[in-house]
Each structure stands twice: as C-alpha cells, then as structure tokens.
Amino acid sequence: MASGEGLEDIVAGKSAISTIDGKRGVLTYRGISIHDLADHSTFEETVYLLWYGRLPKAVELRNFCEQAWAEVRLPKDVVAQLHSLPDDANPMSLLRTGVSLLGLSDPEEGGSNAPEQPAPGVNLIGQLGPEAPGFGPNHPNSKKAVRLLGQMAALVAAIQRLQKHQDLVAPRPGKSIAYNFLLMLTGKEPDEEATRIFDTCLILHADHEFNASTFTARVAAGTLSDLHSAIVAAVCALKGPLHGGANTAVMKMLMEVQDPARAQDWVKDALDKKKKIMGFGHRMYKGEDPRATHLRKMSESLCAKVGRPDLYELSKNIETAMFALKQIKPNVDFYSASVYYSLGIDPELYTPIFAMSRVSGWIAHVLEQLANNRLIRPVADYVGRQDVPYAPLAQR
Ligand code: CMC
C-alpha cells in the first residue's frame, strides 16, 4: 500500500484526550489506563474525565450526573417528527436524522462556539483540568454537550421502540444512563449485573483518538460549524462496516455460522474468498485490542448466564481460527456483539449504541478542536491529467 494511503501513520493534529500504543495494546483516556476505567469507573465519571481533563471530585460528579440524567428524554416535537420517519429505515440513518432534529430543537442552538474568556478571578484551568478545553460548565457548548449525552441514550432506545411500534418508556429519575437506556429499550428494569456490564461497554467505546468518526467531527468543528452538525457528521462516518457498523455485521456472521464446530471451515472459506471477517483487525493495534480483553470476559459470563454458552464458544472458535489462519486478533466490535445479544438487544441497534457512547469522545474532540482551532485542510497528491484542452460540446 502506498505510504500515506488512508492517512496511515500520518500525525493529523495534537490531542490530550486519549492515546493508543498499538504495539503494547495500551489505550488511555487523559492518561488513565482503559483497564482501570473499565474496572473502577462509571460511564458518567469517564465522560467528565474526557470533557474536563481530570476525574471529578464527589460533588462535581454528583452535579454532573444530575444534569446528564435529567436529559435522558426527548423533546416532544422531536418524538413527533421521529414518528413520521419510515419505521423500516436503517437505525443509523434514523439516528443521523434524530441528532439533526435535536440540534434544531436545542435551546442553545446558535449559541457561541468561541472558547470562554474566564471572568476576572475565575481560574478556568484550576476549576477544570489542566488540559480541559476553554469551556466552563455554563458555556452554551457545555450545556449542549450534557444535553446531547443524555438525549442520545433516549434517542437510541426510542428508535428501536418506534420501529417495533411500541410506546416509549419513561426514564427513572436518579438512575444512570446505562440503567435508563436498558429500561427505556426493553421496558423492564435491568438487574445490577446487566447495568454494570452495559456501563462498562459504554466506557470501553467512549473514545479512541483520531478514529474516522472522531476525525470527521473535528473536521466539521474546524470550519466553526456547530456541535450538533459535527456530531451528525460523526454519526455518518461511524455507520460504515469498516468502522462502527462492524458490530452488527459480527452478529449476523455468528447467526450464519451458528455451530461452533463449523467455525474453522467457515473462516477458511471466507478468507479463501478474500472476504473481510468483521470484528477483526485494526489500523492501530497489531496485538490485542485492550477493549476486546474486557469484552471477551463479559461475553463468556453473560453467554453462560443466559444459557447460550454456544455463542461464546462459537466466537472463541472464530477467534482461534482467525489467528491460526491470518494472525489477526479481534477488535472492540467482535465480542461486543455477543455481549449485546446476551443482554437481549437486537443486532441492528449495536452501531447506534456505539454512537451513544462515542458521542462523549466526539464532544471532547469538538471542544478541544474549537479551543485551539485551525481549519483542517490537507492537500491531495494529484494524479490526474494536466493541461487538458476544453472541448466544445459539439466536438466531444
Ligand atoms: N479479515 C480478513 N483480513 C483482514 C481483516 C479482516 N477483518 N483485517 C485486515 N485484514 C487483512 C487485509 O486483507 C490485509 O491483508 P493483505 O495484506 O494480505 O491484503 C491486511 O490484513 C491489512 O488490512 P487493511 O484492510 O489494509 O488494514 P487497515 O488498517 O486498512 O484496516 C480495518 C483496518 C479495521 C478496516 C480492517 O482490519 C477491517 O476491515 N476489519 C473488519 C471490519 C472491522 O472489524 N471494523 C471495526 C474496526 S474497530 C472499531 C472501530 O474503529 O470502529
């Protein structure tokens, strides 16, 4: 492959949000290992870390949670407009439209994009983290951000319920985003284990440096477009099967292969036909994707719990075959498929769920881009024809 193709290995900007060491299988958010966050943090605490550059103190976390949890609902006009959309559409297309509608109804729509000039005596850096972008909690973008974080969970749940012609379910006040998402999706109160597992999935998907959708969001923000527009752009980039769309494709593959004993032959046949096996490979990780380490464990315990140990066995056999035949390891999307399936979630919703977590990272990157903005405008290596004469229509 030509050097620079797909911007491989090109440093496209500075960021203090997350970093990846692909050789050692390391991922950190604001310098904290993803393993520590997965084991000890919550999604809300992780979002605060991504946005404000440091872990919150107890009172800050409480305030942040209260704000975010109060936003896990949709404005009435947005629900009405969602009802008018085709209910057999791709859920990611509905999500794209839904985020756009949320932008139109946002009370801060049209608010300033410029970083904050702190009031005299206010040390924004001290108040926030050392690397936080210049947006205090009262900036229009911060208000939009926390609103959108909660609304995304409500929107993803609503998309599925509207598609199934079910009534929307109200959230329970004082409960986490993970809890309320599962409640609003299924109409049943999730148990503690399911809530914790889903919360960990949200942490694991929250940010990943300059991946395609995040970079797309930064490019849009770099033109000084608004937050919702940047997030719509990111949703569009996430939709494709080489990025977020892979998790749904993994579940379809697991359903097609079905029998763990068939895994080896199925993988060999697909590779012989030069097919890409979804949920495997990564531009950055050459060894284990550290997110897959957690998802594999969760898949094993959840599949056993719901009486589908065969699904984990099938996944494991595909992983073994893929490594034996191609030396390629699973990425974040591979085991998240069997985890979400075991939580009773429909495969079509896996990519929207990725978005409802990744919106936190997209927002962190948009704020970082705006805090120190320069238009993102690379150059092309022109390989087309030169000096071509213009032929009049009649002579072509
Ligand atoms: N199945 C089969 N072969 C693969 C796969 C795969 N999943 N991934 C990479 N390869 C092979 C590829 O065929 C090529 O082999 P060769 O050199 O013999 O032609 C080599 O590995 C390099 O692949 P590439 O496509 O040039 O690598 P890339 O860095 O451009 O692509 C990727 C990375 C993630 C797009 C790719 O691995 C892929 O298509 N994977 C399947 C889709 C997927 O799971 N995407 C989710 C990515 S992680 C979550 C996210 O960011 O959304």
Short mmCIF file of N, CA, C and O and ligand atoms in Angstrom, two decimals, residues 1 241-244 246 271 275-283 291 322 326 328 331-333 354, ligand 1:
data_model
loop_
_atom_site.label_atom_id
_atom_site.label_comp_id
_atom_site.label_asym_id
_atom_site.label_seq_id
_atom_site.Cartn_x
_atom_site.Cartn_y
_atom_site.Cartn_z
N MET A 1 0.84 -1.21 0.00
CA MET A 1 0.00 0.00 0.00
C MET A 1 0.87 1.25 0.00
O MET A 1 1.85 1.31 0.75
N PRO A 241 -19.38 -0.24 7.64
CA PRO A 241 -18.95 -1.52 8.22
C PRO A 241 -17.45 -1.60 8.53
O PRO A 241 -17.04 -2.48 9.29
N LEU A 242 -16.64 -0.71 7.97
CA LEU A 242 -15.22 -0.75 8.35
C LEU A 242 -14.99 -0.05 9.68
O LEU A 242 -13.90 -0.10 10.25
N HIS A 243 -16.01 0.65 10.19
CA HIS A 243 -15.89 1.36 11.47
C HIS A 243 -16.97 0.80 12.39
O HIS A 243 -16.99 -0.39 12.66
N GLY A 244 -17.91 1.62 12.85
CA GLY A 244 -18.87 1.16 13.86
C GLY A 244 -19.84 0.11 13.37
O GLY A 244 -20.38 -0.67 14.17
N ALA A 246 -19.36 -2.55 12.09
CA ALA A 246 -18.85 -3.93 12.15
C ALA A 246 -19.56 -4.77 13.22
O ALA A 246 -19.74 -5.98 13.05
N LEU A 271 -11.98 -16.55 4.09
CA LEU A 271 -10.67 -15.96 3.77
C LEU A 271 -10.23 -16.37 2.37
O LEU A 271 -9.65 -15.56 1.63
N LYS A 275 -12.74 -12.53 1.69
CA LYS A 275 -13.70 -11.71 2.44
C LYS A 275 -13.03 -11.19 3.71
O LYS A 275 -12.17 -11.86 4.28
N LYS A 276 -13.45 -10.02 4.15
CA LYS A 276 -13.02 -9.49 5.44
C LYS A 276 -13.89 -10.10 6.53
O LYS A 276 -15.12 -10.15 6.38
N ILE A 277 -13.29 -10.57 7.60
CA ILE A 277 -14.07 -11.10 8.70
C ILE A 277 -14.34 -9.94 9.66
O ILE A 277 -13.40 -9.34 10.20
N MET A 278 -15.61 -9.64 9.86
CA MET A 278 -15.97 -8.47 10.66
C MET A 278 -15.58 -8.67 12.13
O MET A 278 -15.69 -9.77 12.67
N GLY A 279 -15.12 -7.58 12.74
CA GLY A 279 -14.72 -7.65 14.16
C GLY A 279 -13.27 -8.05 14.34
O GLY A 279 -12.84 -8.28 15.48
N PHE A 280 -12.53 -8.13 13.25
CA PHE A 280 -11.10 -8.48 13.35
C PHE A 280 -10.25 -7.43 12.66
O PHE A 280 -10.66 -6.84 11.66
N GLY A 281 -9.05 -7.24 13.19
CA GLY A 281 -8.09 -6.33 12.59
C GLY A 281 -8.28 -4.92 13.09
O GLY A 281 -9.38 -4.54 13.55
N HIS A 282 -7.21 -4.17 13.06
CA HIS A 282 -7.28 -2.77 13.46
C HIS A 282 -6.10 -2.01 12.89
O HIS A 282 -4.98 -2.54 12.86
N ARG A 283 -6.36 -0.81 12.44
CA ARG A 283 -5.27 0.02 11.92
C ARG A 283 -4.19 0.26 12.98
O ARG A 283 -3.00 0.31 12.68
N ARG A 291 -9.61 -3.30 24.64
CA ARG A 291 -11.05 -3.29 24.89
C ARG A 291 -11.64 -4.68 24.69
O ARG A 291 -12.56 -5.09 25.39
N MET A 322 -9.15 -17.51 13.16
CA MET A 322 -8.66 -16.28 12.54
C MET A 322 -7.17 -16.08 12.88
O MET A 322 -6.38 -15.66 12.03
N LYS A 326 -4.62 -16.27 9.87
CA LYS A 326 -4.29 -14.93 9.39
C LYS A 326 -3.51 -14.10 10.41
O LYS A 326 -3.10 -12.97 10.14
N ILE A 328 -4.63 -12.50 12.87
CA ILE A 328 -5.32 -11.23 13.16
C ILE A 328 -6.23 -11.43 14.37
O ILE A 328 -6.90 -12.46 14.49
N ASN A 331 -11.13 -7.07 17.37
CA ASN A 331 -11.18 -5.68 17.84
C ASN A 331 -12.40 -5.50 18.75
O ASN A 331 -13.09 -6.46 19.09
N VAL A 332 -12.68 -4.25 19.11
CA VAL A 332 -13.74 -3.95 20.08
C VAL A 332 -15.10 -4.48 19.64
O VAL A 332 -15.97 -4.79 20.45
N ASP A 333 -15.29 -4.59 18.31
CA ASP A 333 -16.61 -4.96 17.81
C ASP A 333 -16.93 -6.45 17.92
O ASP A 333 -18.09 -6.83 17.89
N PHE A 354 -22.99 2.07 19.91
CA PHE A 354 -21.61 2.56 19.79
C PHE A 354 -21.64 4.09 19.77
O PHE A 354 -20.91 4.78 20.50
N1 CMC B 1 -10.49 -10.04 7.79
C1 CMC B 1 -9.63 -10.54 6.89
N2 CMC B 1 -8.48 -9.95 6.57
C2 CMC B 1 -8.19 -8.80 7.19
C3 CMC B 1 -9.03 -8.21 8.14
C4 CMC B 1 -10.22 -8.89 8.43
N3 CMC B 1 -11.08 -8.40 9.31
N4 CMC B 1 -8.48 -7.08 8.59
C5 CMC B 1 -7.34 -6.93 7.96
N5 CMC B 1 -7.15 -7.97 7.10
C6 CMC B 1 -6.02 -8.19 6.23
C7 CMC B 1 -6.25 -7.49 4.89
O1 CMC B 1 -6.92 -8.32 3.99
C8 CMC B 1 -4.83 -7.20 4.51
O2 CMC B 1 -4.24 -8.41 4.12
P1 CMC B 1 -3.24 -8.49 2.87
O3 CMC B 1 -2.09 -7.60 3.26
O4 CMC B 1 -2.93 -9.93 2.78
O5 CMC B 1 -4.02 -7.96 1.71
C9 CMC B 1 -4.17 -6.81 5.81
O6 CMC B 1 -4.89 -7.54 6.81
C10 CMC B 1 -4.24 -5.32 6.13
O7 CMC B 1 -5.61 -4.94 6.09
P2 CMC B 1 -6.14 -3.50 5.75
O8 CMC B 1 -7.58 -3.57 5.42
O9 CMC B 1 -5.24 -2.85 4.74
O10 CMC B 1 -5.90 -2.77 7.12
P3 CMC B 1 -6.47 -1.37 7.51
O11 CMC B 1 -5.61 -0.85 8.58
O12 CMC B 1 -6.73 -0.52 6.34
O13 CMC B 1 -7.93 -1.76 8.06
C11 CMC B 1 -9.73 -2.37 9.32
C12 CMC B 1 -8.30 -1.84 9.35
C13 CMC B 1 -10.32 -2.28 10.72
C14 CMC B 1 -10.58 -1.52 8.39
C15 CMC B 1 -9.70 -3.82 8.81
O14 CMC B 1 -8.97 -4.62 9.71
C16 CMC B 1 -11.10 -4.37 8.61
O15 CMC B 1 -11.69 -4.16 7.55
N6 CMC B 1 -11.65 -5.11 9.60
C17 CMC B 1 -13.01 -5.59 9.52
C18 CMC B 1 -14.01 -4.51 9.87
C19 CMC B 1 -13.99 -4.18 11.34
O16 CMC B 1 -13.99 -5.07 12.17
N7 CMC B 1 -14.01 -2.88 11.66
C20 CMC B 1 -14.04 -2.40 13.04
C21 CMC B 1 -12.76 -1.71 13.40
S1 CMC B 1 -12.50 -1.47 15.16
C22 CMC B 1 -13.76 -0.47 15.70
C23 CMC B 1 -13.89 0.81 15.00
O17 CMC B 1 -12.94 1.59 14.89
O18 CMC B 1 -14.99 1.07 14.54
#
